[in-house]
mmCIF file of C-alpha atoms in Angstrom:
data_model
loop_
_atom_site.group_PDB
_atom_site.id
_atom_site.type_symbol
_atom_site.label_atom_id
_atom_site.label_comp_id
_atom_site.label_asym_id
_atom_site.label_seq_id
_atom_site.Cartn_x
_atom_site.Cartn_y
_atom_site.Cartn_z
ATOM 1 C CA THR A 1 -10.983 0.283 -11.082
ATOM 2 C CA PHE A 2 -12.046 -2.795 -13.207
ATOM 3 C CA HIS A 3 -8.375 -3.459 -13.982
ATOM 4 C CA SER A 4 -6.991 -3.574 -10.680
ATOM 5 C CA CYS A 5 -9.697 -5.758 -9.154
ATOM 6 C CA CYS A 6 -9.179 -8.281 -12.140
ATOM 7 C CA VAL A 7 -5.390 -8.209 -11.491
ATOM 8 C CA LYS A 8 -6.343 -9.205 -7.792
ATOM 9 C CA ILE A 9 -8.471 -12.042 -9.052
ATOM 10 C CA LEU A 10 -6.042 -13.301 -11.703
ATOM 11 C CA ARG A 11 -3.131 -12.977 -9.640
ATOM 12 C CA ARG A 12 -4.895 -15.555 -7.327
ATOM 13 C CA SER A 13 -6.498 -17.938 -9.699
ATOM 14 C CA ILE A 14 -5.276 -17.456 -13.393
ATOM 15 C CA GLY A 15 -3.466 -20.695 -13.132
ATOM 16 C CA ALA A 16 -6.536 -22.384 -14.150
ATOM 17 C CA LEU A 17 -6.160 -20.812 -17.588
ATOM 18 C CA GLY A 18 -2.707 -22.004 -18.021
ATOM 19 C CA TYR A 19 -0.862 -18.851 -17.166
ATOM 20 C CA GLY A 20 1.378 -18.400 -14.110
ATOM 21 C CA THR A 21 0.354 -16.145 -11.480
ATOM 22 C CA ASN A 22 3.482 -14.086 -12.009
ATOM 23 C CA PHE A 23 2.213 -12.919 -15.534
ATOM 24 C CA THR A 24 3.492 -9.636 -16.737
ATOM 25 C CA ILE A 25 1.222 -6.909 -17.681
ATOM 26 C CA TYR A 26 1.962 -5.155 -21.221
ATOM 27 C CA ASP A 27 1.281 -1.350 -21.557
ATOM 28 C CA THR A 28 0.345 0.138 -24.856
ATOM 29 C CA ASP A 29 4.234 0.358 -26.147
ATOM 30 C CA ASP A 30 4.754 -3.216 -25.109
ATOM 31 C CA SER A 31 1.707 -4.122 -27.122
ATOM 32 C CA LEU A 32 2.667 -2.045 -30.098
ATOM 33 C CA ARG A 33 6.068 -4.014 -30.184
ATOM 34 C CA VAL A 34 4.314 -7.301 -30.205
ATOM 35 C CA VAL A 35 1.895 -6.209 -33.090
ATOM 36 C CA LYS A 36 4.965 -4.962 -34.999
ATOM 37 C CA LYS A 37 6.864 -8.444 -34.451
ATOM 38 C CA CYS A 38 3.691 -10.135 -35.624
ATOM 39 C CA LEU A 39 3.418 -8.148 -39.062
ATOM 40 C CA LYS A 40 7.082 -8.804 -39.448
ATOM 41 C CA ASN A 41 6.557 -12.560 -38.783
ATOM 42 C CA LEU A 42 3.354 -12.421 -41.205
ATOM 43 C CA ASN A 43 5.393 -10.741 -43.811
ATOM 44 C CA MET A 44 2.984 -7.643 -43.744
ATOM 45 C CA GLU A 45 4.341 -4.213 -44.430
ATOM 46 C CA GLU A 46 3.981 -1.637 -41.469
ATOM 47 C CA LYS A 47 2.957 1.014 -44.022
ATOM 48 C CA GLN A 48 -0.080 -1.126 -45.442
ATOM 49 C CA PHE A 49 -1.333 -2.230 -42.108
ATOM 50 C CA PRO A 50 -0.062 0.299 -39.545
ATOM 51 C CA PRO A 51 0.233 -0.894 -36.135
ATOM 52 C CA LYS A 52 -1.788 1.519 -34.121
ATOM 53 C CA PRO A 53 -4.878 0.862 -35.876
ATOM 54 C CA LEU A 54 -4.679 -2.798 -35.612
ATOM 55 C CA LEU A 55 -4.020 -2.718 -31.879
ATOM 56 C CA GLY A 56 -7.003 -0.438 -31.562
ATOM 57 C CA ALA A 57 -9.046 -2.852 -33.579
ATOM 58 C CA ILE A 58 -7.993 -5.842 -31.584
ATOM 59 C CA SER A 59 -8.649 -3.777 -28.251
ATOM 60 C CA HIS A 60 -12.239 -3.064 -29.459
ATOM 61 C CA ALA A 61 -12.775 -6.791 -30.316
ATOM 62 C CA LYS A 62 -11.661 -7.760 -26.793
ATOM 63 C CA GLU A 63 -13.933 -5.010 -25.153
ATOM 64 C CA ARG A 64 -16.506 -7.033 -26.981
ATOM 65 C CA LEU A 65 -15.247 -10.604 -25.903
ATOM 66 C CA GLU A 66 -14.627 -11.528 -29.615
ATOM 67 C CA SER A 67 -11.756 -13.928 -30.016
ATOM 68 C CA PRO A 68 -9.536 -13.955 -33.150
ATOM 69 C CA GLU A 69 -11.726 -16.901 -34.371
ATOM 70 C CA ASP A 70 -14.952 -14.892 -33.870
ATOM 71 C CA MET A 71 -13.290 -11.799 -35.805
ATOM 72 C CA ALA A 72 -12.318 -14.100 -38.675
ATOM 73 C CA GLY A 73 -15.944 -15.454 -38.972
ATOM 74 C CA ILE A 74 -17.446 -12.044 -39.080
ATOM 75 C CA ALA A 75 -14.669 -11.085 -41.882
ATOM 76 C CA ASP A 76 -15.840 -14.177 -43.759
ATOM 77 C CA ARG A 77 -19.555 -13.410 -43.433
ATOM 78 C CA ASN A 78 -19.134 -9.641 -44.404
ATOM 79 C CA GLY A 79 -16.379 -10.283 -47.088
ATOM 80 C CA ASP A 80 -14.095 -7.701 -45.018
ATOM 81 C CA TYR A 81 -10.644 -8.389 -46.360
ATOM 82 C CA ARG A 82 -9.025 -5.785 -43.905
ATOM 83 C CA MET A 83 -10.699 -7.487 -40.833
ATOM 84 C CA LYS A 84 -9.570 -10.844 -42.090
ATOM 85 C CA ILE A 85 -5.849 -9.567 -41.765
ATOM 86 C CA THR A 86 -6.530 -7.963 -38.499
ATOM 87 C CA ALA A 87 -7.787 -11.269 -37.383
ATOM 88 C CA ARG A 88 -4.680 -13.039 -38.354
ATOM 89 C CA VAL A 89 -2.565 -10.403 -36.628
ATOM 90 C CA TYR A 90 -4.839 -10.804 -33.426
ATOM 91 C CA ALA A 91 -4.393 -14.526 -33.319
ATOM 92 C CA ALA A 92 -0.474 -14.106 -33.621
ATOM 93 C CA TYR A 93 -0.533 -11.324 -31.125
ATOM 94 C CA GLN A 94 -2.561 -13.535 -28.341
ATOM 95 C CA LYS A 95 -0.093 -16.323 -29.176
ATOM 96 C CA GLU A 96 2.964 -14.122 -28.375
ATOM 97 C CA LEU A 97 1.592 -12.859 -25.366
ATOM 98 C CA HIS A 98 0.773 -16.302 -24.079
ATOM 99 C CA GLU A 99 4.331 -17.638 -24.832
ATOM 100 C CA ALA A 100 5.649 -14.531 -22.789
ATOM 101 C CA GLY A 101 3.335 -15.140 -19.900
ATOM 102 C CA ALA A 102 2.141 -11.762 -20.537
ATOM 103 C CA LEU A 103 -1.423 -9.941 -20.621
ATOM 104 C CA ASP A 104 -2.310 -6.561 -22.073
ATOM 105 C CA PHE A 105 -4.821 -4.134 -20.395
ATOM 106 C CA ASP A 106 -7.917 -5.611 -22.116
ATOM 107 C CA ASP A 107 -6.962 -9.185 -21.220
ATOM 108 C CA LEU A 108 -7.106 -8.357 -17.634
ATOM 109 C CA LEU A 109 -10.919 -8.074 -18.049
ATOM 110 C CA CYS A 110 -11.435 -10.736 -20.699
ATOM 111 C CA GLU A 111 -9.474 -13.357 -19.012
ATOM 112 C CA THR A 112 -11.259 -12.796 -15.741
ATOM 113 C CA VAL A 113 -14.545 -13.221 -17.541
ATOM 114 C CA ARG A 114 -13.155 -16.360 -19.140
ATOM 115 C CA LEU A 115 -11.987 -17.677 -15.729
ATOM 116 C CA PHE A 116 -15.522 -16.945 -14.149
ATOM 117 C CA LYS A 117 -17.138 -18.876 -17.220
ATOM 118 C CA THR A 118 -14.745 -21.790 -16.956
ATOM 119 C CA LYS A 119 -14.358 -22.124 -13.155
ATOM 120 C CA PRO A 120 -17.641 -21.445 -11.570
ATOM 121 C CA GLU A 121 -16.422 -22.285 -8.104
ATOM 122 C CA VAL A 122 -14.074 -19.209 -8.547
ATOM 123 C CA LEU A 123 -16.913 -17.118 -9.567
ATOM 124 C CA GLU A 124 -18.974 -18.486 -6.398
ATOM 125 C CA TYR A 125 -16.108 -17.426 -4.276
ATOM 126 C CA TYR A 126 -15.987 -13.838 -5.203
ATOM 127 C CA GLN A 127 -19.840 -13.710 -5.214
ATOM 128 C CA ASN A 128 -19.790 -14.653 -1.654
ATOM 129 C CA ARG A 129 -16.854 -12.246 -0.996
ATOM 130 C CA TRP A 130 -18.403 -9.269 -2.567
ATOM 131 C CA GLN A 131 -22.162 -9.510 -1.580
ATOM 132 C CA TYR A 132 -22.832 -5.662 -2.293
ATOM 133 C CA ILE A 133 -21.523 -3.899 -5.661
ATOM 134 C CA MET A 134 -21.524 -0.319 -6.555
ATOM 135 C CA VAL A 135 -20.433 0.783 -10.146
ATOM 136 C CA ASP A 136 -19.960 4.462 -10.564
ATOM 137 C CA GLU A 137 -19.884 6.316 -13.934
ATOM 138 C CA TYR A 138 -21.832 3.336 -15.335
ATOM 139 C CA GLN A 139 -22.731 4.964 -18.543
ATOM 140 C CA ASP A 140 -19.147 4.615 -19.561
ATOM 141 C CA THR A 141 -18.842 0.819 -19.046
ATOM 142 C CA ASN A 142 -18.306 -1.225 -21.964
ATOM 143 C CA HIS A 143 -19.542 -4.773 -22.738
ATOM 144 C CA VAL A 144 -16.827 -6.790 -20.978
ATOM 145 C CA GLN A 145 -17.288 -4.765 -17.853
ATOM 146 C CA TYR A 146 -20.880 -5.029 -17.795
ATOM 147 C CA MET A 147 -20.465 -8.820 -18.280
ATOM 148 C CA LEU A 148 -18.051 -8.757 -15.187
ATOM 149 C CA VAL A 149 -20.571 -6.913 -13.145
ATOM 150 C CA ALA A 150 -23.538 -9.152 -14.246
ATOM 151 C CA MET A 151 -21.903 -12.134 -13.372
ATOM 152 C CA LEU A 152 -20.677 -11.026 -9.712
ATOM 153 C CA ALA A 153 -23.803 -9.531 -8.881
ATOM 154 C CA LYS A 154 -25.991 -12.583 -10.282
ATOM 155 C CA LYS A 155 -25.916 -14.549 -7.032
ATOM 156 C CA ASN A 156 -26.875 -11.906 -4.483
ATOM 157 C CA LYS A 157 -28.415 -9.367 -6.832
ATOM 158 C CA ASN A 158 -27.342 -6.437 -4.506
ATOM 159 C CA LEU A 159 -26.076 -4.230 -7.048
ATOM 160 C CA CYS A 160 -26.099 -0.378 -7.481
ATOM 161 C CA VAL A 161 -25.070 1.525 -10.324
ATOM 162 C CA VAL A 162 -24.623 5.329 -10.683
ATOM 163 C CA GLY A 163 -24.377 7.200 -13.978
ATOM 164 C CA ASP A 164 -25.985 9.880 -16.370
ATOM 165 C CA ASP A 165 -26.575 8.751 -19.976
ATOM 166 C CA ASP A 166 -26.318 12.641 -20.920
ATOM 167 C CA GLN A 167 -22.764 12.221 -19.771
ATOM 168 C CA SER A 168 -21.652 9.340 -21.932
ATOM 169 C CA ILE A 169 -18.579 10.279 -23.922
ATOM 170 C CA TYR A 170 -16.304 7.467 -24.387
ATOM 171 C CA LYS A 171 -17.851 5.496 -27.320
ATOM 172 C CA PHE A 172 -14.826 5.808 -28.928
ATOM 173 C CA ARG A 173 -13.288 3.843 -26.066
ATOM 174 C CA GLY A 174 -15.993 1.027 -26.483
ATOM 175 C CA ALA A 175 -18.500 2.431 -23.780
ATOM 176 C CA THR A 176 -22.006 0.952 -24.397
ATOM 177 C CA ILE A 177 -24.548 3.636 -23.440
ATOM 178 C CA GLU A 178 -27.041 0.665 -23.519
ATOM 179 C CA ASN A 179 -25.701 -0.634 -20.235
ATOM 180 C CA ILE A 180 -27.466 2.274 -18.589
ATOM 181 C CA LEU A 181 -30.322 2.761 -20.762
ATOM 182 C CA THR A 182 -31.664 -0.891 -20.517
ATOM 183 C CA PHE A 183 -30.660 -1.305 -16.790
ATOM 184 C CA ASP A 184 -34.303 -1.440 -15.424
ATOM 185 C CA LYS A 185 -35.256 -3.845 -18.139
ATOM 186 C CA LEU A 186 -32.467 -6.277 -17.284
ATOM 187 C CA TYR A 187 -33.109 -5.843 -13.432
ATOM 188 C CA PRO A 188 -37.036 -5.196 -13.340
ATOM 189 C CA ASP A 189 -36.881 -5.353 -9.589
ATOM 190 C CA ALA A 190 -34.420 -2.383 -9.443
ATOM 191 C CA LYS A 191 -35.158 0.892 -7.710
ATOM 192 C CA VAL A 192 -34.566 3.883 -9.934
ATOM 193 C CA ILE A 193 -33.563 6.929 -7.883
ATOM 194 C CA LYS A 194 -33.462 10.143 -10.069
ATOM 195 C CA LEU A 195 -31.290 13.066 -8.856
ATOM 196 C CA GLU A 196 -32.716 16.018 -10.626
ATOM 197 C CA GLN A 197 -31.921 18.743 -7.960
ATOM 198 C CA ASN A 198 -28.480 20.272 -8.513
ATOM 199 C CA TYR A 199 -26.725 21.158 -5.385
ATOM 200 C CA ARG A 200 -23.182 21.718 -7.005
ATOM 201 C CA SER A 201 -23.869 24.883 -9.324
ATOM 202 C CA THR A 202 -25.767 28.187 -8.307
ATOM 203 C CA GLN A 203 -28.323 29.476 -10.803
ATOM 204 C CA ASN A 204 -25.873 32.030 -12.030
ATOM 205 C CA ILE A 205 -23.602 29.225 -13.015
ATOM 206 C CA LEU A 206 -25.885 27.082 -14.892
ATOM 207 C CA ASP A 207 -27.366 30.306 -16.769
ATOM 208 C CA ALA A 208 -23.932 31.026 -18.078
ATOM 209 C CA ALA A 209 -23.213 27.298 -18.927
ATOM 210 C CA ASN A 210 -26.655 26.899 -20.714
ATOM 211 C CA ALA A 211 -26.008 29.813 -22.770
ATOM 212 C CA VAL A 212 -22.606 28.688 -24.117
#
């Protein structure tokens, strides 16, 4: 998975970002506890600012590679009070994670992208190591995953993605269907192979499924 791949990269090279290589990975429950602690430190009521939606908004921001400062700027431009509050919690949340030497699931991807951007020699190491890249279920990738793939494949351009835009069901989790819809525009030399023959289902099964 993207996450397990990024863990291996970060365990080797995250020192360049100011973390120890023995960082802790926080699950959702751990992250919620940190959000609740941040709310308490900021003198905000959980009833007024429920932790779960706040954590969800932070997660979606990370999927778009938006920092707390980015979010605060968007909030100011749009006059969005709730987003401004979320940006404050997001900033406090990241500070708490860093001080604890911890990353959440989204950070595994975001910090890998940041590592590749700030340390091109690390990116080149993995570009040379992984000269051929294949991504399955590409219609379910989000922006940060797209960036990881694009950066790794930029040198050798040996990239194969498999997906079906009709099966994109994870928009609520940040999936960006444009990743697959615009693939041939981003990579004009790519060869598109359409798999239009169904070898899995008999006609009886297809007729029944299509009738529902």
